[in-house]
Short mmCIF file of C-alpha atoms in Angstrom, two decimals:
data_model
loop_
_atom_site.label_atom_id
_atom_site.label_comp_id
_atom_site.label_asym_id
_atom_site.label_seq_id
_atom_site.Cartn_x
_atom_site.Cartn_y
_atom_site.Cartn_z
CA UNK A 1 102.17 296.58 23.12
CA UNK A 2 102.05 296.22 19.11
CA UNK A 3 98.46 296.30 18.14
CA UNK A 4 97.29 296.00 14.00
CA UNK A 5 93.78 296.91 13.42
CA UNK A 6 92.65 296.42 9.82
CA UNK A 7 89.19 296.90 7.93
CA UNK A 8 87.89 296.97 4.43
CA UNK A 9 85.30 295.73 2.23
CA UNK A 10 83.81 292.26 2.75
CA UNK A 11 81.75 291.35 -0.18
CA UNK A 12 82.69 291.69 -3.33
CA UNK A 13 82.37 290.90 -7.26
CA UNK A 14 83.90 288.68 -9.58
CA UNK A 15 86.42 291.35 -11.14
CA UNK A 16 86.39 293.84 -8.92
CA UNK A 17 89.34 295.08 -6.80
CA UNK A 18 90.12 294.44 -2.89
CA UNK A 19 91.24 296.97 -0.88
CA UNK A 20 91.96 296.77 2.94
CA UNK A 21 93.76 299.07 4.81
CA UNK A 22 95.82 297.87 8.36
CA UNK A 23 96.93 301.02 11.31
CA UNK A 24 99.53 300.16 13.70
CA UNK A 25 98.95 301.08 17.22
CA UNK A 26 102.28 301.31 19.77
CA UNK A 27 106.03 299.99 19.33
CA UNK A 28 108.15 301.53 16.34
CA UNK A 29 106.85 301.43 12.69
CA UNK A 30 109.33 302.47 10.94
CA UNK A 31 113.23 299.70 10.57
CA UNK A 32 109.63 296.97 10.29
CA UNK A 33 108.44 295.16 7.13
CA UNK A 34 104.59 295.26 7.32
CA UNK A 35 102.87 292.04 5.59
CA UNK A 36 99.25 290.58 4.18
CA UNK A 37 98.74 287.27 4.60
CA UNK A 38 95.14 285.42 4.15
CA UNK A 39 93.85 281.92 4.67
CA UNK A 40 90.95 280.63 2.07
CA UNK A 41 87.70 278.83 4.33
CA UNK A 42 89.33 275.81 6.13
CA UNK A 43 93.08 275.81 4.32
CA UNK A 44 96.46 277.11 4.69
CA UNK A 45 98.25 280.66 4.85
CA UNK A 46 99.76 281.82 2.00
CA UNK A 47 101.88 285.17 2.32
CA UNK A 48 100.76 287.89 -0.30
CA UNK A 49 103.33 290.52 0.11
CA UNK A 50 105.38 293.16 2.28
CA UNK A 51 106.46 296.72 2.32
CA UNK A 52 108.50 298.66 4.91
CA UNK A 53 108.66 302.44 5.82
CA UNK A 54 110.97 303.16 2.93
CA UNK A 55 108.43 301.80 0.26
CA UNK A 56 110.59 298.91 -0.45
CA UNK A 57 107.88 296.18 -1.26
CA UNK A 58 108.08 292.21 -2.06
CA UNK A 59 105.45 290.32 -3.79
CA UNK A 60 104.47 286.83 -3.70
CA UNK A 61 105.24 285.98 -7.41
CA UNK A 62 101.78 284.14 -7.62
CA UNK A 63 99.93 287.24 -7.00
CA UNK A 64 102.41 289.52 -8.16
CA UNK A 65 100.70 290.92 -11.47
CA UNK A 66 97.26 291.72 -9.17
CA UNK A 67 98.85 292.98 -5.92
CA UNK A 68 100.00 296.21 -4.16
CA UNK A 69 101.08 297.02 -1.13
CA UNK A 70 101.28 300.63 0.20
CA UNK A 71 102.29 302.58 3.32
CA UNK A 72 101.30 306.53 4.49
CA UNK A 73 103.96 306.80 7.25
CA UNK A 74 102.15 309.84 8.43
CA UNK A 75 99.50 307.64 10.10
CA UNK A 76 101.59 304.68 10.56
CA UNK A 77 99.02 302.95 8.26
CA UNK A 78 99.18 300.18 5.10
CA UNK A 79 97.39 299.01 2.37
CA UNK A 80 96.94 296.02 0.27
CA UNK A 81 95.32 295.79 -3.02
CA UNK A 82 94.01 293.19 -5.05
CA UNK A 83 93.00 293.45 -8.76
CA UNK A 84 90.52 291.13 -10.79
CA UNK A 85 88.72 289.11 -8.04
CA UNK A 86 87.89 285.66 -8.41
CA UNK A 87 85.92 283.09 -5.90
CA UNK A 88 89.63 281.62 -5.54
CA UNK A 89 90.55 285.36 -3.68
CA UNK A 90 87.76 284.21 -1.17
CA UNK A 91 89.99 284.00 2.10
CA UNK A 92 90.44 285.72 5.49
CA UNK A 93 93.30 288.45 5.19
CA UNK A 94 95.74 289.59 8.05
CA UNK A 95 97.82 292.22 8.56
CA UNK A 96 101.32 290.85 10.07
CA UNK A 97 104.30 292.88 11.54
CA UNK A 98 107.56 291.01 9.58
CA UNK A 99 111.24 291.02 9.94
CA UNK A 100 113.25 294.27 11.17
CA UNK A 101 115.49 296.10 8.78
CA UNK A 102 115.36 292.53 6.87
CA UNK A 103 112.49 290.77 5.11
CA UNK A 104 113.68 287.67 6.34
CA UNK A 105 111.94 287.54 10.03
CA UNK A 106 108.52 286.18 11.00
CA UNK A 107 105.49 287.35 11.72
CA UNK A 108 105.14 288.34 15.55
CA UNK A 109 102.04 290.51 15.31
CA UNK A 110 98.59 289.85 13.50
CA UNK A 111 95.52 291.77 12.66
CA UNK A 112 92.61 290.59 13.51
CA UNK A 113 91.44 289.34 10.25
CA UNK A 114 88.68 290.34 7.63
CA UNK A 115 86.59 287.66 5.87
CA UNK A 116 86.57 288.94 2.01
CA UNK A 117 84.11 286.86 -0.09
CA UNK A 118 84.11 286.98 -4.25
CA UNK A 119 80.70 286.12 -4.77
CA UNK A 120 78.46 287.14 -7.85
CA UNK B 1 109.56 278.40 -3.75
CA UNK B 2 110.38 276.16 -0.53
CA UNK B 3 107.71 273.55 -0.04
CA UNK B 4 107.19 272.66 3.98
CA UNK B 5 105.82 269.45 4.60
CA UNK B 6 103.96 269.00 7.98
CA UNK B 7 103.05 265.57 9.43
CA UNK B 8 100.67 264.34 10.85
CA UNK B 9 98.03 266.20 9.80
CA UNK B 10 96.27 265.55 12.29
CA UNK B 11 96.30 263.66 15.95
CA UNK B 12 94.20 262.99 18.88
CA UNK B 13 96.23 262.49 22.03
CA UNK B 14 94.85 262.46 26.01
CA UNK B 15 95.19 265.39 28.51
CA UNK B 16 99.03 265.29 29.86
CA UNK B 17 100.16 263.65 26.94
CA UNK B 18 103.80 264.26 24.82
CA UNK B 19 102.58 266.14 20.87
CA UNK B 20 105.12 266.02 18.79
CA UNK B 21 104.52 268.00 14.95
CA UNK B 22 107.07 267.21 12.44
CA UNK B 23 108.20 270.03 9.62
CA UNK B 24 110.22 269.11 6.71
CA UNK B 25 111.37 271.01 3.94
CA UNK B 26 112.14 270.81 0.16
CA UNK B 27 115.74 272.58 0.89
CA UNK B 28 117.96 273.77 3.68
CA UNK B 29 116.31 276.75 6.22
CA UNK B 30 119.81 276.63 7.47
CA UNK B 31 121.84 279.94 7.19
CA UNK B 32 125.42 278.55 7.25
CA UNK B 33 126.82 282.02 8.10
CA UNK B 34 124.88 282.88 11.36
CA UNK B 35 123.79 279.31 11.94
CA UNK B 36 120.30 279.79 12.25
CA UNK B 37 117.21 277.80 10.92
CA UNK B 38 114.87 280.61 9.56
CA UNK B 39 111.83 278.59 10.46
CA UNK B 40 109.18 279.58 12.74
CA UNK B 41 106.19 277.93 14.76
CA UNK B 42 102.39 279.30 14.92
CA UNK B 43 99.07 278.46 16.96
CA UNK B 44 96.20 279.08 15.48
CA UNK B 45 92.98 278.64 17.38
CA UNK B 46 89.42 278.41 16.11
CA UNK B 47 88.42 281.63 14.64
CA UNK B 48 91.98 283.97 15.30
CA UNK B 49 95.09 284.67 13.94
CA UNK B 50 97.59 282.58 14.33
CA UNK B 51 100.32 283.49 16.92
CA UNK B 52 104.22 283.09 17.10
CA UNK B 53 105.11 280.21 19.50
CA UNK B 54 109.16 280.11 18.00
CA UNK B 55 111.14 281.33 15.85
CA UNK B 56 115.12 280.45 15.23
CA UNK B 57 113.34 276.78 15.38
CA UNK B 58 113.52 276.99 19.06
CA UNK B 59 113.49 280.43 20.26
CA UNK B 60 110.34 280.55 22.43
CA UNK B 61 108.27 284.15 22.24
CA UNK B 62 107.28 285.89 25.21
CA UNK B 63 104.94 284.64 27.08
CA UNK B 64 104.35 281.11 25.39
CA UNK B 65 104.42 278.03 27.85
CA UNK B 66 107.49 276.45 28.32
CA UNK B 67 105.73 273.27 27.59
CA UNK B 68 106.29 274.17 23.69
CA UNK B 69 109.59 273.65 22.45
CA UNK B 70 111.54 273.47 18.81
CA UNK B 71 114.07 271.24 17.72
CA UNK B 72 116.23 270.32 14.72
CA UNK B 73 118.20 272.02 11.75
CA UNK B 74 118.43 272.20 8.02
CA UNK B 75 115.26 270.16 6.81
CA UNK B 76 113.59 268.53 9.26
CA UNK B 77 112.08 270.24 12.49
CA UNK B 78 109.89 269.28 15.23
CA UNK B 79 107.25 271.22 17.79
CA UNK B 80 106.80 269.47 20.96
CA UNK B 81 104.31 270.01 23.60
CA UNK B 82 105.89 268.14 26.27
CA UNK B 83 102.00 267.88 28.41
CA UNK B 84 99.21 268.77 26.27
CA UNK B 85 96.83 271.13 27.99
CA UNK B 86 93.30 271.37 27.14
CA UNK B 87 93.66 275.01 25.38
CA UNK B 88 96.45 273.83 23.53
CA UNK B 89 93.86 272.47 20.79
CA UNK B 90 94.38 274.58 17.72
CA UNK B 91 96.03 273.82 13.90
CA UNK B 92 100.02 274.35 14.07
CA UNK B 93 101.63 275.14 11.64
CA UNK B 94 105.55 275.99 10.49
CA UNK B 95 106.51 278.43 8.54
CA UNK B 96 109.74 279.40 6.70
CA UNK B 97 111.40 283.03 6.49
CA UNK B 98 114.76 281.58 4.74
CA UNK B 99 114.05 282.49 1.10
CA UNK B 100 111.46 284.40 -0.87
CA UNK B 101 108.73 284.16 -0.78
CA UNK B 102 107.84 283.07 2.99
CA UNK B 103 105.78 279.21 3.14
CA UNK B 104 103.58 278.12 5.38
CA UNK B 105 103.31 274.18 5.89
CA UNK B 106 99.97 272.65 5.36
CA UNK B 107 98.77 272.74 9.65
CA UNK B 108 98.32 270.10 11.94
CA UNK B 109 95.27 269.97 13.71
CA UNK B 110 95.37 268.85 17.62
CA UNK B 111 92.86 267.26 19.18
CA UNK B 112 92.13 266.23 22.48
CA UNK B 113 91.30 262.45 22.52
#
């Protein structure tokens, strides 16, 4: 059984830079494209980005100048950061397992969210 | 960027009843090669992540309730819940996996009247 178990900060400042981190427990890690996802209070997803075990990484081009994904294949483990926080960053953020050996598959396995809020 | 359009957005219906959840999108999910709609369904109950019901438009995942089903091709999809079942209230919504970057549609939110 595929488990994602992510944590990070929760509160931050206007400016400052998110950083959560997601570990994958059980199935295969690597052939997978690992994504972030988040979902602002009471709204919609939006997908963020992806990478897979090779480093190969896709942004959302709306977030693309602020945003990057990393992976440390040693602990089956990625990372998602987020530069120059506004309130509109203020969202829930998963970690999703994506398509394998394509980035065109959906997400089948979710984190279990973190609440970030940009608040002065 | 594909733009998925979800209606209603939201519907009360009685215990037992047929749910039906249209998607429709700004261009084709349709791979003309493989034939097959890159265009998934999600659940998403108060205060979790949302979870895979289908994928392929109809494929259903493991372990979801054969009362869910997917239907359609292209532009235009549908989720039916063919008896609506208390714990089946939640926001639905599609999502698209056809061309970069991956869209969610907006959610409909089921209700039990």
């Amino acid at each position: 059984q595929v488990q994602l178990q992510q944590w990070g900060a929760g509160l931050l400042k206007p400016s400052e830079t998110l950083s959560l981190t997601c570990a994958v427990y059980g199935g295969s890690f690597s052939g997978y494209y690992w994504s972030w996802i988040r979902q602002p209070p009471g709204k919609g997803l939006e997908w963020i980005g992806e990478i897979n075990n090779r480093r190969s990484t896709n942004y959302n081009p709306s977030l693309k100048s602020r945003v990057t994904v990393s992976v440390d294949t040693s602990t089956n483990q990625f990372s998602l950061r987020l530069t120059s926080l506004t309130a509109a960053d203020t969202a829930v953020y998963y970690c999703a397992r994506g398509g394998r050996y394509t980035t065109r598959g959906p997400n089948e396995y979710w984190g279990q969210g973190t609440l970030v809020t940009v608040s002065s | 960027d594909i733009v998925l359009t979800q209606s209603p957005d939201s519907l009360a219906v009685s215990l037992g009843e047929r749910v039906a959840i249209n998607c429709k999108s700004s261009q084709t999910v349709l791979d003309s090669s493989t034939y097959n709609n890159y265009l998934a369904w999600y659940q998403q109950k108060s205060g979790q992540p949302p979870q895979l019901l289908l994928y392929w438009a109809s494929t259903r995942e493991s372990g979801v309730p054969g009362r869910f089903s997917g239907s359609g091709s292209a532009t235009d999809f549908t989720l039916t819940i063919s008896s609506l079942q208390a714990e089946d209230v939640a926001v639905y919504y599609c999502q698209q996996y056809y061309s970069a970057p991956p869209t969610f549609g907006q959610g409909t939110k089921v209700e039990v009247k």
